[in-house]
mmCIF file of C-alpha atoms in Angstrom:
data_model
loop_
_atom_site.group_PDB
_atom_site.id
_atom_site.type_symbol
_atom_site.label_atom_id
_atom_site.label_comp_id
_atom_site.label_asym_id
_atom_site.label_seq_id
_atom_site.Cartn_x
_atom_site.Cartn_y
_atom_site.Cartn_z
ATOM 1 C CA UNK A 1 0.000 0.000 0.000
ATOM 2 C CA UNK A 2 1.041 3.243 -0.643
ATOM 3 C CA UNK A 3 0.288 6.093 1.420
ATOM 4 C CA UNK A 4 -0.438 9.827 0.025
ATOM 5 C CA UNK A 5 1.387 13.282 1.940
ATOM 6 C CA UNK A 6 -1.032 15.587 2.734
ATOM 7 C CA UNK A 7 -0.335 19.013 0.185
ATOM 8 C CA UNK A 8 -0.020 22.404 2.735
ATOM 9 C CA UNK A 9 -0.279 25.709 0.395
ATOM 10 C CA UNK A 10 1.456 28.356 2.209
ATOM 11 C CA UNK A 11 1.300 32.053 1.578
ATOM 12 C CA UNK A 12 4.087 34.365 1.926
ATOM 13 C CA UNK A 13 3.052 36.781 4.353
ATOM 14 C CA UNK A 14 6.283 37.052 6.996
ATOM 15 C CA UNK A 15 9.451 37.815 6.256
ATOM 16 C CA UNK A 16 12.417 36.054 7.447
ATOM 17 C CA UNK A 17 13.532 37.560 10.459
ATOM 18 C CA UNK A 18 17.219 37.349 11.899
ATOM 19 C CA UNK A 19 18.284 37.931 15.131
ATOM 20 C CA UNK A 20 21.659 39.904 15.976
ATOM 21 C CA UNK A 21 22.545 40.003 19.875
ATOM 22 C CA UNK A 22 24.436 42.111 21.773
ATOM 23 C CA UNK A 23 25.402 44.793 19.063
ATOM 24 C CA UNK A 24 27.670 47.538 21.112
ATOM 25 C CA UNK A 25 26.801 50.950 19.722
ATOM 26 C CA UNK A 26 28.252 52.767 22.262
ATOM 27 C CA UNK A 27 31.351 52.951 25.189
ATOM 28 C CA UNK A 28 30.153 55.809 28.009
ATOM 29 C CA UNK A 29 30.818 56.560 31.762
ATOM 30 C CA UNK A 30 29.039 55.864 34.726
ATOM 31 C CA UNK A 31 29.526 57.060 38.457
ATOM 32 C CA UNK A 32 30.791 53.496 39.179
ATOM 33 C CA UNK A 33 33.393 52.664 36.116
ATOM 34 C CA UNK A 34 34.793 55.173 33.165
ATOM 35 C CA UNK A 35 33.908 52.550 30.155
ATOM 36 C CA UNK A 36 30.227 51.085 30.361
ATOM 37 C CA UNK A 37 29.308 48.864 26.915
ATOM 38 C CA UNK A 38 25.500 50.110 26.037
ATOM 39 C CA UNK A 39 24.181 47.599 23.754
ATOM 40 C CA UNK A 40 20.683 46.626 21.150
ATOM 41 C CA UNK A 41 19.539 43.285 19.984
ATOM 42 C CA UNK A 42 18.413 43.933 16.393
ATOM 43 C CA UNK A 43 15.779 41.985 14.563
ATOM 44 C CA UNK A 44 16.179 42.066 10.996
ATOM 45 C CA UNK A 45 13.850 41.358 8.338
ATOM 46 C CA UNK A 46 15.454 39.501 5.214
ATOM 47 C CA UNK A 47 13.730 41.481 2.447
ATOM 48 C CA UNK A 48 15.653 42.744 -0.811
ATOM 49 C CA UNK A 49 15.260 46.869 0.179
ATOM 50 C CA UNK A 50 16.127 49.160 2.826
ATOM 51 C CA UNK A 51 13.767 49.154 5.909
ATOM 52 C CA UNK A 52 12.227 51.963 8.386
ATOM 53 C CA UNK A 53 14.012 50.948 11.940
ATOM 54 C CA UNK A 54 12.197 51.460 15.569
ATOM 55 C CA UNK A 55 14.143 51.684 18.180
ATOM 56 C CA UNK A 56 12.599 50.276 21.726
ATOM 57 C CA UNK A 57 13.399 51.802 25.049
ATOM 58 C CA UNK A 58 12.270 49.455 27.404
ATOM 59 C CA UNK A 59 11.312 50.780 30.965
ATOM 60 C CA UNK A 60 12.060 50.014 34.550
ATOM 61 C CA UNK A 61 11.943 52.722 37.137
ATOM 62 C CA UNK A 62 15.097 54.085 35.771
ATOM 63 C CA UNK A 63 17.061 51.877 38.147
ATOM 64 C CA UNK A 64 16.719 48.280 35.203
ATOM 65 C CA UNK A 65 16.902 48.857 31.353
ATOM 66 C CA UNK A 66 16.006 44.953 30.108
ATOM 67 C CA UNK A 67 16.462 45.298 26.400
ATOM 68 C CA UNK A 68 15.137 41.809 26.336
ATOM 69 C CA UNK A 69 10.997 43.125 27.302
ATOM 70 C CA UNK A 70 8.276 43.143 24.906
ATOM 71 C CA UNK A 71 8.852 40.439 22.681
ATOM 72 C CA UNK A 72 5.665 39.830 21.262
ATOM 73 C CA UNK A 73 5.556 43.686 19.633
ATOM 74 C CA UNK A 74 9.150 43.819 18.719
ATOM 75 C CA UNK A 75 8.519 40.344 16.656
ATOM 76 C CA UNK A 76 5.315 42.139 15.203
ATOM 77 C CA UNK A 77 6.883 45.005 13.737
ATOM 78 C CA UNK A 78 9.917 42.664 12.362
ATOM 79 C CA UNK A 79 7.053 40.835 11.123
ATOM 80 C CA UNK A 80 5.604 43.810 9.667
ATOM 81 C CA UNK A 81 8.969 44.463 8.048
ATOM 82 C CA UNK A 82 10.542 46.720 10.201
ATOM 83 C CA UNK A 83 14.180 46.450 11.393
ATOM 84 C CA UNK A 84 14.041 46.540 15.353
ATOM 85 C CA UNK A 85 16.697 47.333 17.755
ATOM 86 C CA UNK A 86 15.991 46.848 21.755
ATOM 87 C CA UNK A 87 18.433 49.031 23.619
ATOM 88 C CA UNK A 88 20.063 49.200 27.483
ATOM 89 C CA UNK A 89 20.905 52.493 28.560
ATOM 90 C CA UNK A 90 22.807 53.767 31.823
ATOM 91 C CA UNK A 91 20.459 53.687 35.032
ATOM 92 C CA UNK A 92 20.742 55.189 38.474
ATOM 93 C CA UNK A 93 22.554 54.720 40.852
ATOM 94 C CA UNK A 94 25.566 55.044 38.312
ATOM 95 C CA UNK A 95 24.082 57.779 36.037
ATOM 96 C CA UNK A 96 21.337 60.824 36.404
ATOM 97 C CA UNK A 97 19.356 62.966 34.078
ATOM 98 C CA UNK A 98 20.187 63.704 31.742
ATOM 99 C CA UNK A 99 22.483 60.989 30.765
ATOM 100 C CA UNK A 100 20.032 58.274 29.152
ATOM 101 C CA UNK A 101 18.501 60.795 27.129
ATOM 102 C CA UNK A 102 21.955 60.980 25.743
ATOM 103 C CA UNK A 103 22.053 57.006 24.969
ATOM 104 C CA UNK A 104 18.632 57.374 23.006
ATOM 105 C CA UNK A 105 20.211 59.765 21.050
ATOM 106 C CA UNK A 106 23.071 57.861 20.431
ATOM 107 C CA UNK A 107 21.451 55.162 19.471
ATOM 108 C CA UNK A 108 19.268 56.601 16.765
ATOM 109 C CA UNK A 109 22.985 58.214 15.304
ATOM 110 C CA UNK A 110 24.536 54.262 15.773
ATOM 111 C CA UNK A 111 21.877 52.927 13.493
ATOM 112 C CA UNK A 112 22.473 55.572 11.147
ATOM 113 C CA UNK A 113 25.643 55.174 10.975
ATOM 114 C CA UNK A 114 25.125 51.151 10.508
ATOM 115 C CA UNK A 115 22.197 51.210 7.860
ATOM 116 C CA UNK A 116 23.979 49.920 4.899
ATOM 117 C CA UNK A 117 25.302 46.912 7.708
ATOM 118 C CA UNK A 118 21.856 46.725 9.084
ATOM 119 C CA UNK A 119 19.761 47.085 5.918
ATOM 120 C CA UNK A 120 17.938 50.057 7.860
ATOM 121 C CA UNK A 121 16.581 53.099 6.026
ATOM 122 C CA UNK A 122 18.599 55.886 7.573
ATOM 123 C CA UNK A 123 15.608 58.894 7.098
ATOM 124 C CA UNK A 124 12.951 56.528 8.485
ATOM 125 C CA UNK A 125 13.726 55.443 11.988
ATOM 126 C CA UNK A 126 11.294 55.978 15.240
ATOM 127 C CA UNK A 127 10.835 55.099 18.701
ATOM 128 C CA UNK A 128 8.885 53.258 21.290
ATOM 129 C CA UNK A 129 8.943 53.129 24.742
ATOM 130 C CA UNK A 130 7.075 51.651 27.746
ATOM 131 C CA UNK A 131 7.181 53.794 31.132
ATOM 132 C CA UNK A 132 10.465 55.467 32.356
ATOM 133 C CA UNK A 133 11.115 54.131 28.650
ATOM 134 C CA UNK A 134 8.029 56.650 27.370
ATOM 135 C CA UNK A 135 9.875 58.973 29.044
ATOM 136 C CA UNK A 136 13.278 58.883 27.484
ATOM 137 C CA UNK A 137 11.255 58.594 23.781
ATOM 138 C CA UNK A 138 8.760 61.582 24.356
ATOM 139 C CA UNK A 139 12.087 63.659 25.113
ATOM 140 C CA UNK A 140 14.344 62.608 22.536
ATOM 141 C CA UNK A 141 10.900 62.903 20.246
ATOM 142 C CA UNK A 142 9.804 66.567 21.370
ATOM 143 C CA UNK A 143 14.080 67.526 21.682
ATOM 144 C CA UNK A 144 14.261 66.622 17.984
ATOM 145 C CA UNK A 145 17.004 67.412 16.079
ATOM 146 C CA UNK A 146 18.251 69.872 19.438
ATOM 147 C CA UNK A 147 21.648 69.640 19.518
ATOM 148 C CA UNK A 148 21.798 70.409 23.255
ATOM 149 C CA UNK A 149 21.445 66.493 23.603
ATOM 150 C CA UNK A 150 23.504 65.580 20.457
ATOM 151 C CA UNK A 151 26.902 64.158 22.560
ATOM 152 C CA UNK A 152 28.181 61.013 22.380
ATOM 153 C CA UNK A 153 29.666 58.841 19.135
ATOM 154 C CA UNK A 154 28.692 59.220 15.261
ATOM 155 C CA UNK A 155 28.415 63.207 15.734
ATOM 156 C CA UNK A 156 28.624 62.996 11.942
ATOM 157 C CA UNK A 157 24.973 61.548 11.712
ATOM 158 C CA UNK A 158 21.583 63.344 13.444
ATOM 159 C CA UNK A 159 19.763 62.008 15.740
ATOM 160 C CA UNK A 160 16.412 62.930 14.279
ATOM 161 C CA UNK A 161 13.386 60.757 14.654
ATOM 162 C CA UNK A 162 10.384 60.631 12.301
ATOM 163 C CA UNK A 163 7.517 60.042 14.849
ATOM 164 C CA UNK A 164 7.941 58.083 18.495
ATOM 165 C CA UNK A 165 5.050 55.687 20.283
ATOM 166 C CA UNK A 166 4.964 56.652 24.085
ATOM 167 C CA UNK A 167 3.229 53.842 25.902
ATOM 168 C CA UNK A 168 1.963 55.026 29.814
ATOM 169 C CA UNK A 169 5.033 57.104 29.916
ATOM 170 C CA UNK A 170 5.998 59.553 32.776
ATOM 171 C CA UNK A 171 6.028 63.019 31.860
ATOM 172 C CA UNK A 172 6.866 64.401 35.304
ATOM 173 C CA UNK A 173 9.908 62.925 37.206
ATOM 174 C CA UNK A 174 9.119 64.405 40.356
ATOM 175 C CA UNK A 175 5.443 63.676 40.236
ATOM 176 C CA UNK A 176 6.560 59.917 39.885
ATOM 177 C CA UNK A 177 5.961 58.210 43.208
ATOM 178 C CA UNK A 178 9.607 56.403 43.353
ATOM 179 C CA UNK A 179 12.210 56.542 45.685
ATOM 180 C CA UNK A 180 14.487 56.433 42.112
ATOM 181 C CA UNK A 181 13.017 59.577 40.679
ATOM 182 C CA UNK A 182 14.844 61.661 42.793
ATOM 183 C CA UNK A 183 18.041 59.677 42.109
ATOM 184 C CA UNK A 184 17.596 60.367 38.946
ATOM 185 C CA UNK A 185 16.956 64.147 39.049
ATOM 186 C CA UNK A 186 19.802 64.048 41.306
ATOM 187 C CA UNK A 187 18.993 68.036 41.987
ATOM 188 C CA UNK A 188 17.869 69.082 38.776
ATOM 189 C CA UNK A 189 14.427 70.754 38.761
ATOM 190 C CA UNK A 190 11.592 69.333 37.147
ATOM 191 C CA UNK A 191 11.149 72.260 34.969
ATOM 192 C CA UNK A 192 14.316 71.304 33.271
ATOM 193 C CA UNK A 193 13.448 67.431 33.458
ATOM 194 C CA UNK A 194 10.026 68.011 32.375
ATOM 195 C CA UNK A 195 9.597 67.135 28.130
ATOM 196 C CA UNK A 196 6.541 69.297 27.773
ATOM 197 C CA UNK A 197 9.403 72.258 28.051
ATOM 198 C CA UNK A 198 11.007 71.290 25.413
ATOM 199 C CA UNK A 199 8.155 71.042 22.710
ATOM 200 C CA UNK A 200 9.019 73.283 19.551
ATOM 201 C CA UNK A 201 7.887 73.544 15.912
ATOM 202 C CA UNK A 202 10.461 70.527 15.632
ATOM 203 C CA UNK A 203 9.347 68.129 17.922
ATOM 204 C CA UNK A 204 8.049 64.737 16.290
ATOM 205 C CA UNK A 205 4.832 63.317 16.243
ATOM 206 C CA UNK A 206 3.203 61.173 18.558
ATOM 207 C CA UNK A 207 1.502 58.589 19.598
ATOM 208 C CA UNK A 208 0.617 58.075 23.390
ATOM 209 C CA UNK A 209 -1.160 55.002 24.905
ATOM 210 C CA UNK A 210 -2.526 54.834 28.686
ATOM 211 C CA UNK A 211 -4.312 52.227 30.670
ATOM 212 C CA UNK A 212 -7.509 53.923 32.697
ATOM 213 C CA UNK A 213 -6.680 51.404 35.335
ATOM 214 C CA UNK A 214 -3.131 52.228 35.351
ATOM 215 C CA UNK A 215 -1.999 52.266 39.379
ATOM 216 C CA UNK A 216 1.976 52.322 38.781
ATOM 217 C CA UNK A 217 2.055 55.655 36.068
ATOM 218 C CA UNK A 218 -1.329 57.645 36.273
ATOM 219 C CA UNK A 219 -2.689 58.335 32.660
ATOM 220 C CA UNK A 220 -2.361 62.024 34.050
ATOM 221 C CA UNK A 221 1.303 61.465 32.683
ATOM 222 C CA UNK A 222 0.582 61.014 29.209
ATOM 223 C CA UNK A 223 -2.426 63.645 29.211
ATOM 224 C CA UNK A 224 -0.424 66.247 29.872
ATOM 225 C CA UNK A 225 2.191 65.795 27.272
ATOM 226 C CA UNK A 226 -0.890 65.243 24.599
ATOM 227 C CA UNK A 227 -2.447 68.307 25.648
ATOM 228 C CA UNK A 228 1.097 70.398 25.735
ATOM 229 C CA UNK A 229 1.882 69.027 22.248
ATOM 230 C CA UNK A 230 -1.408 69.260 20.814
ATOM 231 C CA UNK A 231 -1.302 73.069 22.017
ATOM 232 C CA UNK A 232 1.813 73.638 20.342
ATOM 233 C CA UNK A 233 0.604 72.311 17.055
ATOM 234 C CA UNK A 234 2.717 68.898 17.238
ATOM 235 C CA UNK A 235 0.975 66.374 15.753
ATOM 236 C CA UNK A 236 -0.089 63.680 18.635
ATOM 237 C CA UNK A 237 -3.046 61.594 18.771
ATOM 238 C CA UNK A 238 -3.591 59.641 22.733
ATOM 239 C CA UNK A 239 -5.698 56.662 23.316
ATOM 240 C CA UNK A 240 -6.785 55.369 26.769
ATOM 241 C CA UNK A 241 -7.047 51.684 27.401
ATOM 242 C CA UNK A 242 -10.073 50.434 29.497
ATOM 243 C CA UNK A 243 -9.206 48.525 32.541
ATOM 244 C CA UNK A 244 -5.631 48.358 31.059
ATOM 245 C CA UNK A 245 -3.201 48.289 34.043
ATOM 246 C CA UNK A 246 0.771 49.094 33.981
ATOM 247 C CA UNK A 247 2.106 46.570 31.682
ATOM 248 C CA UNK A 248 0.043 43.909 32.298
ATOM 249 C CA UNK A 249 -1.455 41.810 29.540
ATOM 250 C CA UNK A 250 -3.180 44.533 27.198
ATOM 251 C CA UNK A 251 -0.300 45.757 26.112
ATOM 252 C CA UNK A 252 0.051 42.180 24.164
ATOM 253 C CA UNK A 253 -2.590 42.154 22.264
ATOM 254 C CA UNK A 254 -2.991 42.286 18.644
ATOM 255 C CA UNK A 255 -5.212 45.319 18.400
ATOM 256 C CA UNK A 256 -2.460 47.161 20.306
ATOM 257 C CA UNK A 257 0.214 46.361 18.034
ATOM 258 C CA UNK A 258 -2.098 47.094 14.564
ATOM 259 C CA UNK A 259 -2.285 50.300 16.247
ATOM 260 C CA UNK A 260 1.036 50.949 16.622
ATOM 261 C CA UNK A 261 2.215 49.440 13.273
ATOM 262 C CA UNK A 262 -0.638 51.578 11.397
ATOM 263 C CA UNK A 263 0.642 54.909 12.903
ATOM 264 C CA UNK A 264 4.370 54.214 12.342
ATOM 265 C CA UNK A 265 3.109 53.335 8.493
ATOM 266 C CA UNK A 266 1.570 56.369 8.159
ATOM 267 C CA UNK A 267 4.861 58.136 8.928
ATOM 268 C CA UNK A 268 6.234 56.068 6.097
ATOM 269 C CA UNK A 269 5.777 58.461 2.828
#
């Protein structure tokens, strides 16, 4: 007897996606040691053109920067063929404001600097970041193109965004109920910590997302960056989450990441 394979049609629909570790993209000093390695684990799509790049700024109180968090919607946007690069930046007790702002930066110039290596678009690249990481993106997105946070490596290439995804961010250091926050000011006032001071004509667009049952970051965060931005005339748009608490499982969902995708897309032309 002879028995028949089954036939499986498959459609094309995801691109290949590789998966570089542990890519140094830049050497900087801490309190603690005068050389710290800051480093992104890229996710590369294997597609025959340049890509658009996100960079993701994970969060963590400011005292943890876990490039490895959020999985699920950094494979979505590879999957949606988007290069995407998880970073680690300096945290307190070794660093302060407004040092990780700094690494942001540098990052965005790294990736510029490595888009032929990378296969990354250099005009196209944005941001995403989850809590003290929404924090970091909203100011590298409203400090666009400033120069007063330009330091660092690959001062030959801007750090200019196109558009940035803030996701419950803090807005206000001080009005973050931490015992890091002030660690992290370390003296500085919130007025100068504070992104919503920093919004100009240049500032990208942006995208905030909140939970309504957010008890770590109230949405009152977010809400006042949309309405300082949205007074300024930068575009913004802000969506609140029902019942969505402080990175729990909402932020995994499907819906979330179509929304996210969509609005970086739209960026796109």
């Amino acid at each position: 007897m002879i028995y028949e394979s089954k036939i499986l049609n498959v459609t094309l629909r995801r691109p290949k996606i590789h998966f570089v570790p542990d890519v140094v993209y830049a050497q900087v000093p801490t309190f603690e040691k005068p050389n710290q390695l800051l480093q992104m684990d890229l996710l590369i799509p294997q597609v025959q053109r340049k890509l658009p790049a996100v960079i993701f700024i994970t969060g963590g109180a400011f005292i943890s920067a876990n490039r490895a968090r959020m999985p699920q919607l950094r494979m979505h946007l590879a999957e949606n063929n988007f290069v995407v690069a998880s970073i680690n930046y300096r945290t307190v007790p070794n660093s302060c404001f407004p040092q990780p702002i700094e690494d942001v930066k540098s990052a965005v110039r790294f990736l510029k600097a490595s888009a032929q290596k990378f296969n990354v678009d250099a005009e196209k690249i944005f941001l995403i970041g989850d809590s003290a990481g929404g924090y970091l993106t909203s100011f590298a997105a409203v400090t666009n193109g400033d120069k007063l946070f330009n330091v660092g490596d690959n001062l030959n290439y801007s750090s200019e965004i196109v558009a940035a995804v803030d996701l419950y961010g803090i807005s206000d250091v001080q009005k973050f109920d931490s015992p890091f926050a002030a660690l992290f000011l370390n003296g500085i006032s919130s007025e100068k910590a504070n992104p919503i001071n920093y919004i100009t004509k240049n500032s990208a667009p942006m995208l905030l997302m909140h939970g309504s049952a957010d008890n770590i970051v109230s949405p009152a965060h977010t809400d006042l960056l949309f309405q300082t931005l949205k007074a300024k005339g930068v575009e913004a748009e802000r969506y609140i989450v029902p019942n969505a608490n402080h990175a729990d499982e909402h932020w995994q969902q499907e819906t979330v990441f179509d929304l996210i995708t969509a609005f970086l897309t739209r960026y796109l032309t």
